[in-house]
Tab-separated table of C-alpha atoms in Angstrom:
chain	number	residue	atom	x	y	z
A	126	MET	CA	-112.018	-138.845	-143.457
A	127	ASP	CA	-115.386	-140.385	-142.570
A	128	ALA	CA	-118.641	-138.447	-142.204
A	129	GLU	CA	-118.410	-138.130	-138.418
A	130	ALA	CA	-114.844	-136.815	-138.617
A	131	GLN	CA	-115.906	-134.251	-141.250
A	132	ARG	CA	-118.631	-132.927	-138.948
A	133	ALA	CA	-116.140	-132.753	-136.089
A	134	ALA	CA	-113.666	-130.875	-138.304
A	135	LEU	CA	-116.291	-128.275	-139.177
A	136	ALA	CA	-117.240	-127.876	-135.520
A	137	ALA	CA	-113.565	-127.372	-134.616
A	138	LEU	CA	-113.124	-124.655	-137.247
A	139	MET	CA	-116.253	-122.916	-136.018
A	140	ALA	CA	-114.896	-122.908	-132.483
A	141	GLU	CA	-111.530	-121.561	-133.650
A	142	GLN	CA	-113.009	-118.718	-135.677
A	143	GLY	CA	-116.192	-117.965	-133.773
A	144	ALA	CA	-118.589	-118.679	-136.645
A	145	SER	CA	-122.180	-119.819	-136.200
A	146	LEU	CA	-123.985	-122.576	-138.062
A	147	ALA	CA	-126.590	-120.125	-139.325
A	148	GLU	CA	-123.894	-117.767	-140.620
A	149	LEU	CA	-122.070	-120.594	-142.406
A	150	SER	CA	-125.315	-121.850	-143.919
A	151	ARG	CA	-125.754	-118.441	-145.525
A	152	VAL	CA	-122.148	-118.552	-146.792
A	153	ILE	CA	-122.980	-121.657	-148.830
A	154	GLY	CA	-126.345	-120.328	-149.974
A	155	ARG	CA	-128.470	-122.669	-147.860
A	156	ASN	CA	-131.296	-122.058	-145.389
A	157	ALA	CA	-130.225	-121.043	-141.877
A	158	ALA	CA	-130.856	-124.509	-140.377
A	159	TYR	CA	-129.002	-126.489	-143.059
A	160	LEU	CA	-125.646	-126.896	-141.304
A	161	GLN	CA	-127.262	-127.303	-137.899
A	162	GLN	CA	-129.010	-130.396	-139.261
A	163	TYR	CA	-125.764	-131.568	-140.849
A	164	VAL	CA	-123.648	-131.225	-137.694
A	165	ARG	CA	-126.200	-132.318	-135.089
A	166	ARG	CA	-128.358	-134.792	-136.981
A	167	GLY	CA	-126.051	-136.041	-139.704
A	168	SER	CA	-128.393	-134.898	-142.479
A	169	PRO	CA	-127.166	-134.636	-145.151
A	170	ARG	CA	-124.646	-137.374	-144.474
A	171	ALA	CA	-121.887	-135.535	-146.360
A	172	LEU	CA	-121.384	-131.998	-147.582
A	173	ALA	CA	-121.647	-131.366	-151.303
A	174	GLU	CA	-118.259	-130.692	-152.884
A	175	ARG	CA	-119.305	-127.142	-153.765
A	176	ASP	CA	-120.422	-126.432	-150.190
A	177	ARG	CA	-117.181	-127.790	-148.757
A	178	ALA	CA	-115.137	-125.655	-151.172
A	179	ARG	CA	-117.029	-122.506	-150.148
A	180	LEU	CA	-116.582	-123.229	-146.448
A	181	ALA	CA	-112.866	-123.907	-146.881
A	182	ALA	CA	-112.474	-120.608	-148.739
A	183	TYR	CA	-114.433	-118.779	-146.022
A	184	PHE	CA	-112.227	-120.215	-143.270
A	185	GLY	CA	-109.068	-119.784	-145.345
A	186	VAL	CA	-108.061	-123.441	-145.059
A	187	ALA	CA	-107.435	-126.277	-147.498
A	188	GLU	CA	-110.471	-128.382	-148.398
A	189	GLU	CA	-108.587	-131.393	-147.066
A	190	ARG	CA	-109.164	-130.073	-143.543
A	191	LEU	CA	-112.916	-130.501	-144.071
A	192	GLY	CA	-112.601	-133.944	-145.606
A	193	GLY	CA	-111.933	-132.904	-149.188
A	194	ARG	CA	-109.315	-134.374	-151.435
A	195	PRO	CA	-105.721	-133.260	-151.025
A	196	ASN	CA	-104.901	-130.175	-153.054
A	197	GLU	CA	-104.831	-131.071	-156.720
A	198	ALA	CA	-102.916	-129.306	-159.429
A	199	ASN	CA	-105.057	-127.524	-162.005
A	200	VAL	CA	-105.449	-129.279	-165.333
A	201	ASP	CA	-104.779	-127.588	-168.648
A	202	VAL	CA	-107.904	-127.185	-170.759
A	203	PRO	CA	-107.027	-126.193	-174.348
A	204	ARG	CA	-108.179	-122.795	-175.576
A	205	ILE	CA	-109.155	-122.684	-179.230
A	206	ASP	CA	-108.093	-119.397	-180.810
A	207	VAL	CA	-111.339	-118.775	-182.666
A	208	GLY	CA	-114.562	-117.151	-181.631
A	209	ALA	CA	-117.870	-118.985	-181.514
A	210	SER	CA	-120.068	-116.335	-183.070
A	211	ALA	CA	-123.055	-115.141	-181.088
A	212	GLY	CA	-123.871	-112.685	-183.837
A	213	PRO	CA	-123.877	-112.730	-187.639
A	214	GLY	CA	-120.984	-115.213	-187.640
A	215	GLY	CA	-117.485	-115.363	-189.025
A	216	LEU	CA	-115.737	-117.979	-191.100
A	217	VAL	CA	-113.256	-120.169	-189.281
A	218	ASP	CA	-109.922	-120.137	-191.068
A	219	ALA	CA	-107.815	-121.803	-188.403
A	220	GLU	CA	-108.043	-123.224	-184.910
A	221	ASP	CA	-104.713	-122.266	-183.375
A	222	ARG	CA	-104.299	-123.032	-179.697
A	223	ARG	CA	-103.551	-120.322	-177.152
A	224	GLN	CA	-102.231	-120.624	-173.614
A	225	PRO	CA	-104.299	-123.384	-171.927
A	226	PHE	CA	-106.862	-122.446	-169.292
A	227	ALA	CA	-105.812	-123.766	-165.850
A	228	PHE	CA	-108.984	-125.445	-164.601
A	229	PRO	CA	-109.581	-126.874	-161.089
A	230	PRO	CA	-110.193	-130.641	-161.365
A	231	ALA	CA	-112.875	-130.458	-158.670
A	232	LEU	CA	-114.881	-127.983	-160.746
A	233	LEU	CA	-114.666	-130.204	-163.823
A	234	ARG	CA	-115.947	-133.116	-161.743
A	235	GLN	CA	-118.753	-130.956	-160.374
A	236	LEU	CA	-119.729	-129.990	-163.922
A	237	GLY	CA	-119.516	-133.615	-165.073
A	238	VAL	CA	-116.991	-132.811	-167.811
A	239	ARG	CA	-114.082	-135.132	-168.593
A	240	THR	CA	-110.751	-133.356	-168.948
A	241	SER	CA	-110.103	-134.965	-172.338
A	242	ALA	CA	-113.479	-133.712	-173.644
A	243	ALA	CA	-113.085	-130.109	-172.443
A	244	SER	CA	-112.038	-127.050	-174.419
A	245	MET	CA	-112.472	-123.289	-174.082
A	246	ILE	CA	-113.754	-121.031	-176.853
A	247	ARG	CA	-114.265	-117.257	-176.904
A	248	VAL	CA	-117.737	-115.845	-177.615
A	249	GLU	CA	-118.052	-113.157	-180.285
A	250	GLY	CA	-121.138	-111.041	-180.891
A	251	ASP	CA	-124.301	-110.243	-178.955
A	252	SER	CA	-126.990	-112.642	-180.131
A	253	MET	CA	-126.774	-114.735	-176.935
A	254	SER	CA	-126.851	-111.689	-174.650
A	255	PRO	CA	-127.480	-111.480	-171.731
A	256	THR	CA	-126.683	-115.167	-171.136
A	257	LEU	CA	-123.387	-114.990	-173.018
A	258	GLU	CA	-121.682	-111.699	-173.785
A	259	ASP	CA	-119.073	-110.745	-176.359
A	260	GLY	CA	-115.651	-111.729	-174.985
A	261	ASP	CA	-116.877	-114.434	-172.600
A	262	GLU	CA	-114.911	-117.669	-172.619
A	263	ILE	CA	-117.028	-120.805	-172.491
A	264	LEU	CA	-116.203	-124.362	-171.482
A	265	VAL	CA	-117.403	-126.820	-174.124
A	266	ASP	CA	-118.132	-130.461	-173.247
A	267	ARG	CA	-117.510	-132.376	-176.458
A	268	ASP	CA	-118.987	-135.538	-174.943
A	269	VAL	CA	-122.481	-134.014	-175.065
A	270	ARG	CA	-123.678	-133.480	-178.633
A	271	ARG	CA	-127.206	-134.831	-178.576
A	272	VAL	CA	-129.874	-132.148	-179.006
A	273	GLU	CA	-133.101	-132.938	-177.178
A	274	ALA	CA	-136.516	-131.321	-177.007
A	275	ARG	CA	-135.742	-129.427	-173.780
A	276	GLY	CA	-132.740	-127.870	-175.483
A	277	GLY	CA	-129.439	-126.470	-174.284
A	278	ILE	CA	-126.651	-124.112	-175.309
A	279	PHE	CA	-124.241	-125.652	-177.785
A	280	VAL	CA	-121.305	-124.759	-179.981
A	281	LEU	CA	-121.926	-125.837	-183.570
A	282	ARG	CA	-120.807	-125.405	-187.140
A	283	LEU	CA	-123.243	-124.345	-189.816
A	284	ASP	CA	-122.157	-123.437	-193.352
A	285	GLY	CA	-118.535	-123.280	-192.225
A	286	VAL	CA	-119.311	-120.861	-189.385
A	287	LEU	CA	-118.560	-121.736	-185.769
A	288	MET	CA	-121.325	-120.360	-183.537
A	289	VAL	CA	-122.949	-120.710	-180.156
A	290	LYS	CA	-126.732	-120.984	-179.951
A	291	ARG	CA	-129.495	-122.463	-177.888
A	292	LEU	CA	-130.560	-125.624	-179.734
A	293	ARG	CA	-133.826	-127.527	-179.481
A	294	ALA	CA	-135.085	-130.545	-181.375
A	295	ALA	CA	-137.933	-129.419	-183.634
A	296	VAL	CA	-140.162	-130.692	-186.417
A	297	GLY	CA	-138.069	-130.568	-189.575
A	298	GLY	CA	-134.692	-130.426	-187.842
A	299	VAL	CA	-133.058	-128.355	-185.107
A	300	GLU	CA	-134.235	-124.955	-183.909
A	301	LEU	CA	-131.470	-122.363	-183.437
A	302	VAL	CA	-132.504	-119.816	-180.824
A	303	SER	CA	-130.708	-116.623	-179.804
A	304	ASP	CA	-131.339	-115.280	-176.285
A	305	ASN	CA	-131.199	-111.760	-177.716
A	306	GLN	CA	-134.717	-111.282	-179.106
A	307	ALA	CA	-133.380	-109.053	-181.879
A	308	TYR	CA	-132.280	-112.263	-183.616
A	309	PRO	CA	-135.200	-114.449	-184.775
A	310	PRO	CA	-135.065	-118.234	-184.309
A	311	ARG	CA	-134.778	-120.543	-187.285
A	312	VAL	CA	-135.104	-124.267	-187.981
A	313	VAL	CA	-132.291	-125.994	-189.868
A	314	PRO	CA	-132.187	-129.631	-191.076
A	315	ALA	CA	-130.167	-131.701	-188.606
A	316	ARG	CA	-127.868	-132.985	-191.358
A	317	GLU	CA	-126.629	-129.447	-192.017
A	318	ILE	CA	-125.405	-128.920	-188.453
A	319	GLU	CA	-122.250	-130.255	-186.837
A	320	VAL	CA	-122.726	-130.070	-183.083
A	321	ILE	CA	-119.334	-129.586	-181.416
A	322	GLY	CA	-120.457	-129.835	-177.797
A	323	ARG	CA	-122.587	-128.436	-174.998
A	324	VAL	CA	-121.669	-125.253	-173.143
A	325	ALA	CA	-121.078	-126.269	-169.525
A	326	TRP	CA	-119.581	-123.143	-167.917
A	327	LEU	CA	-118.538	-119.589	-168.698
A	328	SER	CA	-115.717	-117.317	-167.614
A	329	ARG	CA	-116.438	-113.590	-167.602
A	330	ALA	CA	-114.291	-110.633	-166.632
A	331	ILE	CA	-116.031	-108.034	-164.456
């Protein structure tokens, strides 16, 4: 479906369900004029995948109706049956797999994570609170292991312990930072750390 047909499809759904452009702009978290410019001026030329998904969910239709890809089956992302410690840490004795996590392919694409490089790990402890809480499941992108000065949240091994920390390149090695200020940061020589991958997404029960 080309860009003009996608705009026409959105206009048709609006007419069917009596929704306004301003209302739908708020649904996707944009300013009130965003979709008016999209439908009437063609700017942006195409909806972002996330915006299209939210609109489809709001209307209760398949994304394909708004120009998205045909419905795709979820992909199985392996769950590792160990916890990445966000506290004092625990030794990893085994990495048994649990029931895979059924992940939407569109979300993986949006996150920029290849299916073959994705895995889910459970967070244990409170040192990364409030960003990551005990019991959260995190998506780890094993393609991204480089630690840069601006930092990021990574899963790593240090002294045989699997943990999740905010890592930043620092003089003398890598700085391990906990978001919970009760846990002081520390600098560890880079050779002592095995970076498993970057945390790209989290799943949290409410």
